[in-house]
Coordinates of C-alpha atoms in Angstrom, one line a residue:
X12 CA -0.2 -0.1 0.0
X13 CA 2.8 2.3 0.8
X14 CA 4.4 2.0 -2.6
X15 CA 1.1 2.7 -4.2
X16 CA 0.6 5.9 -2.0
X17 CA 4.3 6.8 -3.2
X18 CA 3.9 6.6 -6.6
X19 CA 0.4 8.7 -6.6
X20 CA 1.7 11.2 -5.1
X21 CA 5.1 11.7 -6.7
X22 CA 2.9 12.1 -9.4
X23 CA 0.6 14.6 -8.0
X24 CA 3.8 16.5 -7.0
X25 CA 5.5 16.4 -10.2
X26 CA 2.3 17.8 -11.7
X27 CA 1.6 20.4 -9.2
X28 CA -0.1 23.0 -11.3
X29 CA -2.5 20.3 -12.4
X30 CA -2.8 19.4 -8.9
X31 CA -3.4 22.6 -7.8
X32 CA -6.1 23.7 -10.2
X33 CA -8.0 20.5 -9.3
X34 CA -7.8 20.8 -5.6
X35 CA -9.0 24.6 -5.3
X36 CA -11.8 23.7 -8.5
X37 CA -13.2 20.9 -5.7
X38 CA -12.6 22.9 -2.6
X39 CA -14.4 25.8 -3.9
X40 CA -17.4 23.8 -5.1
X41 CA -17.7 22.0 -1.7
X42 CA -17.1 25.1 0.5
X43 CA -18.9 27.9 -1.0
X44 CA -22.5 26.5 -0.5
X45 CA -21.3 25.6 2.8
X46 CA -20.2 29.0 3.7
X47 CA -23.1 30.7 2.3
X48 CA -25.4 28.8 4.7
X49 CA -23.2 29.9 7.8
X50 CA -22.9 33.4 6.9
X51 CA -26.7 33.7 6.3
X52 CA -27.2 31.6 9.2
X53 CA -25.3 33.5 11.4
X54 CA -26.7 37.0 9.8
X55 CA -30.5 35.8 11.0
X56 CA -29.4 35.3 14.6
X57 CA -28.0 38.5 14.5
X58 CA -31.0 40.2 12.9
X59 CA -33.5 38.0 15.2
X60 CA -31.3 38.6 18.3
X61 CA -31.7 42.6 18.3
X62 CA -35.6 41.8 17.0
X63 CA -36.6 40.0 19.7
X64 CA -34.9 42.2 22.4
X65 CA -37.1 44.9 21.2
X66 CA -41.1 44.1 22.0
X67 CA -42.8 47.2 20.1
X68 CA -41.9 49.8 17.5
X69 CA -44.7 52.6 17.0
X70 CA -44.6 54.9 13.9
X71 CA -46.3 56.8 11.1
X72 CA -47.8 54.3 8.6
X73 CA -45.3 53.5 5.9
X74 CA -42.7 50.4 5.0
X75 CA -42.7 48.8 8.3
X76 CA -39.3 47.1 7.0
X77 CA -37.8 50.9 7.3
X78 CA -39.3 51.4 10.1
X79 CA -37.6 48.2 11.7
X80 CA -34.4 48.9 10.2
X81 CA -33.8 52.7 10.7
X82 CA -34.8 52.3 14.9
X83 CA -33.1 48.8 15.3
X84 CA -29.7 48.9 12.9
X85 CA -29.9 52.7 12.2
X86 CA -28.7 52.0 8.8
X87 CA -32.0 52.0 6.7
X88 CA -33.7 55.4 4.8
X89 CA -35.2 57.4 7.6
X90 CA -39.3 56.6 7.6
X91 CA -42.2 58.6 7.8
X92 CA -41.7 61.0 10.6
X93 CA -44.2 61.4 13.4
X94 CA -44.4 64.1 16.2
X95 CA -43.3 64.0 20.0
X96 CA -46.8 63.5 20.6
X97 CA -46.7 60.1 20.1
X98 CA -44.5 59.4 23.0
X99 CA -46.6 61.4 24.9
X100 CA -49.6 59.5 23.9
X101 CA -47.4 55.9 24.4
X102 CA -46.6 57.2 28.0
X103 CA -50.2 58.7 28.9
X104 CA -51.7 54.7 28.7
X105 CA -49.6 53.4 31.5
X106 CA -49.6 50.2 29.7
X107 CA -45.8 50.9 28.4
X108 CA -42.4 52.6 28.6
X109 CA -42.4 55.1 25.9
X110 CA -38.9 55.5 24.4
X111 CA -38.7 57.8 21.3
X112 CA -35.8 57.8 18.8
X113 CA -35.0 60.5 16.2
X114 CA -32.8 58.8 13.6
X115 CA -32.0 61.0 10.4
X116 CA -28.6 62.9 11.0
X117 CA -25.0 61.6 10.9
X118 CA -21.6 63.1 12.4
X119 CA -19.8 61.8 8.8
X120 CA -20.6 58.4 8.5
X121 CA -22.1 57.7 12.1
X122 CA -26.0 58.0 13.0
X123 CA -26.7 60.7 15.3
X124 CA -29.5 58.7 17.4
X125 CA -31.5 61.3 19.1
X126 CA -33.1 59.3 22.5
X127 CA -33.6 59.8 26.3
X128 CA -31.9 57.8 29.2
X129 CA -34.2 55.2 29.5
X130 CA -32.7 54.1 25.9
X131 CA -29.5 53.1 28.2
X132 CA -31.0 51.5 30.3
X133 CA -33.1 49.8 28.0
X134 CA -30.2 48.3 25.9
X135 CA -28.4 47.7 29.3
X136 CA -25.4 49.8 27.4
X137 CA -22.4 50.9 29.9
X138 CA -19.6 53.4 30.0
X139 CA -16.0 52.4 29.2
X140 CA -15.4 56.5 30.2
X141 CA -17.0 59.6 31.0
X142 CA -20.7 59.6 31.8
X143 CA -24.2 60.3 29.9
X144 CA -25.5 63.1 28.3
X145 CA -27.1 65.8 30.8
X146 CA -27.1 68.7 28.8
X147 CA -27.7 70.0 25.3
X148 CA -24.8 69.9 22.9
X149 CA -23.4 66.4 24.7
X150 CA -23.3 63.3 23.1
X151 CA -21.9 59.9 23.8
X152 CA -20.4 57.4 21.4
X153 CA -20.7 53.7 20.6
X154 CA -17.1 52.2 20.7
X155 CA -16.8 51.8 17.3
X156 CA -18.2 55.5 16.4
X157 CA -15.4 56.8 18.8
X158 CA -12.4 54.7 16.9
X159 CA -13.8 56.1 13.4
X160 CA -14.4 59.3 14.6
X161 CA -11.1 59.3 16.3
X162 CA -12.9 61.3 19.4
X163 CA -13.2 60.4 23.0
X164 CA -14.5 62.1 26.4
X165 CA -13.3 65.6 26.6
X166 CA -13.3 65.9 22.6
X167 CA -16.0 66.4 19.9
X168 CA -17.6 66.0 17.0
X169 CA -19.7 68.0 14.5
X170 CA -23.0 67.0 12.7
X171 CA -23.1 66.6 8.8
X172 CA -25.0 68.5 6.4
X173 CA -28.2 66.2 4.9
X174 CA -27.3 67.5 1.6
X175 CA -24.1 69.8 -0.4
X176 CA -27.0 72.7 -1.2
X177 CA -28.4 73.6 2.5
X178 CA -30.3 76.8 1.6
X179 CA -32.3 76.0 4.5
X180 CA -29.0 77.5 6.3
X181 CA -28.5 75.3 9.3
X182 CA -25.3 75.2 10.5
X183 CA -23.7 72.2 11.2
X184 CA -23.6 71.3 15.1
X185 CA -20.1 71.2 17.3
X186 CA -21.1 68.3 19.9
X187 CA -18.9 67.9 23.3
X188 CA -18.3 64.0 23.9
X189 CA -18.8 62.6 27.9
X190 CA -18.7 59.3 27.5
X191 CA -18.0 56.4 25.3
X192 CA -19.9 53.2 25.5
X193 CA -18.4 49.6 25.8
X194 CA -18.7 47.3 23.3
X195 CA -21.8 45.9 22.6
X196 CA -21.1 44.2 18.8
X197 CA -24.8 45.9 17.8
X198 CA -25.5 48.5 15.8
X199 CA -25.3 50.9 19.2
X200 CA -21.4 50.6 18.4
X201 CA -21.6 52.5 15.3
X202 CA -23.5 55.0 16.9
X203 CA -23.8 58.8 18.4
X204 CA -26.4 59.4 20.9
X205 CA -27.8 62.8 21.9
X206 CA -30.7 64.1 24.0
X207 CA -33.6 64.4 21.6
X208 CA -33.6 68.3 22.0
X209 CA -30.0 67.9 20.4
X210 CA -31.4 66.2 17.4
X211 CA -33.7 68.8 17.1
X212 CA -30.9 71.3 17.3
X213 CA -28.9 70.0 14.7
X214 CA -32.1 70.3 12.1
X215 CA -32.3 73.6 13.3
X216 CA -35.7 73.6 15.0
X217 CA -34.0 75.0 18.1
X218 CA -31.4 77.5 18.2
X219 CA -29.9 80.5 19.7
X220 CA -28.9 83.9 19.3
X221 CA -26.5 86.7 20.2
X222 CA -28.0 88.9 22.8
X223 CA -28.9 91.8 21.0
X224 CA -28.9 93.8 23.5
X225 CA -25.4 93.5 24.1
X226 CA -22.8 96.6 22.8
X227 CA -20.8 93.8 20.6
X228 CA -24.4 92.9 19.4
X229 CA -24.5 96.9 17.8
X230 CA -23.8 96.1 14.4
X231 CA -26.2 93.4 14.2
X232 CA -29.1 95.6 15.2
X233 CA -31.3 97.4 12.5
X234 CA -33.5 99.4 14.5
X235 CA -34.5 100.1 18.4
X236 CA -38.3 100.4 19.4
X237 CA -38.5 100.3 23.2
X238 CA -37.9 96.6 24.6
X239 CA -38.3 95.1 20.7
X240 CA -35.4 95.0 18.8
X241 CA -35.0 94.3 15.2
X242 CA -32.0 92.4 14.0
X243 CA -30.3 92.2 10.9
X244 CA -29.2 88.7 8.9
X245 CA -25.6 89.0 10.2
X246 CA -26.7 87.6 13.7
X247 CA -25.3 84.5 14.7
X248 CA -26.6 80.9 15.1
X249 CA -24.8 79.2 17.3
X250 CA -22.7 75.7 16.4
X251 CA -21.5 75.2 19.3
X252 CA -23.4 74.9 23.0
X253 CA -21.7 76.3 25.8
X254 CA -22.9 77.5 29.0
X255 CA -22.7 81.0 28.2
X256 CA -25.1 80.4 25.6
X257 CA -27.3 77.6 26.5
X258 CA -30.2 80.1 27.9
X259 CA -30.2 81.5 24.4
X260 CA -31.5 78.2 22.9
X261 CA -35.0 78.2 22.8
X262 CA -38.2 76.4 21.6
X263 CA -40.8 77.5 19.3
X264 CA -43.9 75.9 20.0
X265 CA -44.8 73.0 21.7
X266 CA -42.6 70.3 22.4
X267 CA -45.1 67.3 21.2
X268 CA -45.0 69.2 17.5
X269 CA -41.5 68.4 17.3
X270 CA -40.5 65.6 15.0
X271 CA -39.1 61.7 15.7
X272 CA -38.9 58.8 13.7
X273 CA -39.9 55.9 16.0
X274 CA -41.1 55.1 19.4
X275 CA -39.6 51.9 21.3
X276 CA -43.0 51.2 23.1
X277 CA -41.9 48.3 26.1
X278 CA -45.2 46.9 27.8
X279 CA -45.0 46.7 31.1
X280 CA -46.4 43.1 30.9
X281 CA -48.2 40.7 28.3
X282 CA -51.8 42.0 28.7
X283 CA -50.9 45.4 28.1
X284 CA -49.1 44.9 24.9
X285 CA -51.8 43.3 23.4
X286 CA -53.9 46.2 24.5
X287 CA -51.9 48.8 23.5
X288 CA -51.4 46.9 20.2
X289 CA -55.5 47.2 20.2
X290 CA -55.7 50.7 20.3
X291 CA -53.7 50.9 16.7
X292 CA -55.8 48.7 15.0
X293 CA -58.5 51.4 13.8
X294 CA -59.0 51.8 9.9
X295 CA -58.2 55.6 10.3
X296 CA -55.4 55.1 12.4
X297 CA -52.3 57.2 11.0
X298 CA -50.2 55.0 12.9
X299 CA -48.5 51.9 12.7
X300 CA -47.4 49.3 15.6
X301 CA -45.5 46.5 14.5
X302 CA -43.4 43.5 16.5
X303 CA -39.9 43.7 15.1
X304 CA -39.3 40.0 14.8
X305 CA -42.3 39.7 12.6
X306 CA -40.8 42.1 10.0
X307 CA -37.5 40.9 10.4
X308 CA -38.7 37.0 9.9
X309 CA -40.4 38.2 6.6
X310 CA -37.0 39.4 5.7
X311 CA -35.3 36.4 6.8
X312 CA -37.8 34.0 4.7
X313 CA -36.7 36.4 1.6
X314 CA -33.0 36.0 2.5
X315 CA -33.4 32.4 2.7
X316 CA -35.4 31.6 -0.7
X317 CA -32.8 34.0 -2.2
X318 CA -30.3 31.5 -0.6
X319 CA -31.8 28.6 -1.6
X320 CA -31.3 29.7 -5.3
X321 CA -28.1 30.9 -5.2
X322 CA -27.2 27.5 -3.7
X323 CA -28.9 25.7 -6.5
X324 CA -26.7 27.7 -8.6
X325 CA -23.6 26.6 -7.1
X326 CA -24.7 23.5 -7.2
X327 CA -25.2 23.3 -10.9
X328 CA -21.9 25.0 -11.5
X329 CA -20.5 22.8 -9.1
X330 CA -22.0 19.7 -10.9
X331 CA -20.5 21.4 -14.2
X332 CA -17.0 21.9 -12.5
X333 CA -17.0 17.9 -11.6
X334 CA -17.8 17.2 -15.1
X335 CA -14.6 19.0 -16.2
X336 CA -12.5 17.6 -13.5
X337 CA -13.7 14.5 -14.6
X338 CA -13.1 14.9 -18.3
X339 CA -9.4 16.1 -17.0
X340 CA -8.6 13.0 -15.1
X341 CA -10.1 10.6 -18.2
X342 CA -8.2 12.3 -20.6
X343 CA -4.8 12.2 -18.2
X344 CA -5.4 8.6 -18.5
X345 CA -5.6 8.6 -22.0
X346 CA -2.2 10.6 -22.4
X347 CA -0.3 8.4 -19.6
X348 CA -1.1 5.0 -21.4
X349 CA 2.4 4.5 -22.1
X350 CA 2.9 5.5 -18.4
X351 CA 0.7 2.6 -17.2
X352 CA 2.2 0.1 -20.1
X353 CA 5.4 0.9 -18.4
X354 CA 4.0 0.2 -14.7
X355 CA 2.4 -2.8 -16.2
X356 CA 5.7 -4.3 -17.7
X357 CA 8.0 -3.8 -14.9
X358 CA 5.8 -6.3 -12.5
X359 CA 2.7 -4.1 -11.6
X360 CA -0.4 -6.1 -11.5
X361 CA -3.6 -4.4 -12.9
X362 CA -4.8 -4.3 -9.5
X363 CA -1.9 -2.2 -8.5
X364 CA -2.1 0.3 -11.5
X365 CA -5.4 1.1 -11.0
X366 CA -4.9 1.4 -7.5
X367 CA -2.1 4.5 -8.0
X368 CA -5.0 6.0 -10.2
X369 CA -7.7 5.5 -7.8
X370 CA -5.2 7.2 -4.7
X371 CA -4.4 9.9 -7.0
X372 CA -7.9 11.0 -7.2
X373 CA -8.7 10.3 -3.6
X374 CA -5.9 12.7 -2.4
X375 CA -6.9 15.2 -4.5
X376 CA -10.4 15.4 -3.3
X377 CA -9.4 14.3 0.1
X378 CA -6.7 17.3 0.2
X379 CA -10.3 19.4 -1.0
X380 CA -12.6 18.4 1.6
X381 CA -9.7 18.9 4.0
X382 CA -8.8 22.2 2.9
X383 CA -12.9 23.3 2.6
X384 CA -13.6 22.2 6.2
X385 CA -10.2 24.6 7.4
X386 CA -12.2 27.0 5.4
X387 CA -15.6 26.9 7.0
X388 CA -14.4 26.3 10.5
X389 CA -12.9 29.8 9.9
X390 CA -15.6 31.4 8.5
X391 CA -17.7 30.0 11.3
X392 CA -15.3 31.5 13.6
X393 CA -15.2 34.9 12.0
X394 CA -18.8 35.0 10.7
X395 CA -20.1 36.8 13.8
X396 CA -17.7 39.8 13.3
X397 CA -18.2 39.6 9.3
X398 CA -21.8 39.7 9.6
X399 CA -21.5 42.4 11.8
X400 CA -19.5 44.6 9.8
X401 CA -22.1 44.0 6.6
X402 CA -25.4 44.4 8.6
X403 CA -24.1 47.9 9.8
X404 CA -22.5 49.5 6.4

């Protein structure tokens, strides 16, 4: 048997290019469908785990998927907006804790998430350093956001305009970093968390002006009529909130009229959740309430369907590649006819000669399966990290 293995190995080593091509081809045929299933399964786990941790979402009627992805992963387009009154409405029912979200703006590539302090308790977020935001203009960074933005406690990040041509004249807001969160390996790692009022300042709904009664503001005064001061267009809207100017920031109208993108509703118990969902079943109800798990399950159903088609396509290509590999072996036998005759003349039986040829095929297939197994183990090992990166893009 050792002589058969030796001859088979020497032939494969001598024809190393053909051997490498065959091993690589068969390895990919085995590995790709398995790797795809591993990645899709891991994606399903990541998507489902965050959805299962979020009982109910409330938002304006529109795409449920867009609402879920924006609220859970901060990655989709901004859904149809509602107002803060919806958060107040849910809190007033006493059936659930209301956690408003406003996910619309970015600091470079990182999403700015306007919310309340309840969100940190709800997601069990812990601080690696610093503290939570307590005043306007402060922000807390997820661990990954801190790395990308190269900012830490005591530093600052600046919001990005929604478009290059911002005709509304809303200036970017410089936000002071007061805390950095520990890694959670979820979408929270990518976020820049701010108070809702700070998010509204980013949008330009809440703003501060110079004290026009101060002597240094004289160049911006058009006219004075008693206690009324008329200013010109040179009045500066602040782009940084400091202890000196924080009192000048003010709201126009009721806070309930200000926009949010969604509300996370955390029912006190199952009965409360059922009653709360029932309140949104009226045909004329402008809001929608949904269970994130239901939306994500529908998404996963589509993903698995696509996966099945892709795997089927891979199998067809695999069969074609195997047929090609078989043809290579058959043609190789024809080319090696004189070699086979030589082995027979020096005393090799038909069984021995056949054993050498079969061993060559077995070694190629065995090496391919071993390499495919190693790659599969590596894929399974690093799949969670890969999937998190892909989901958070």
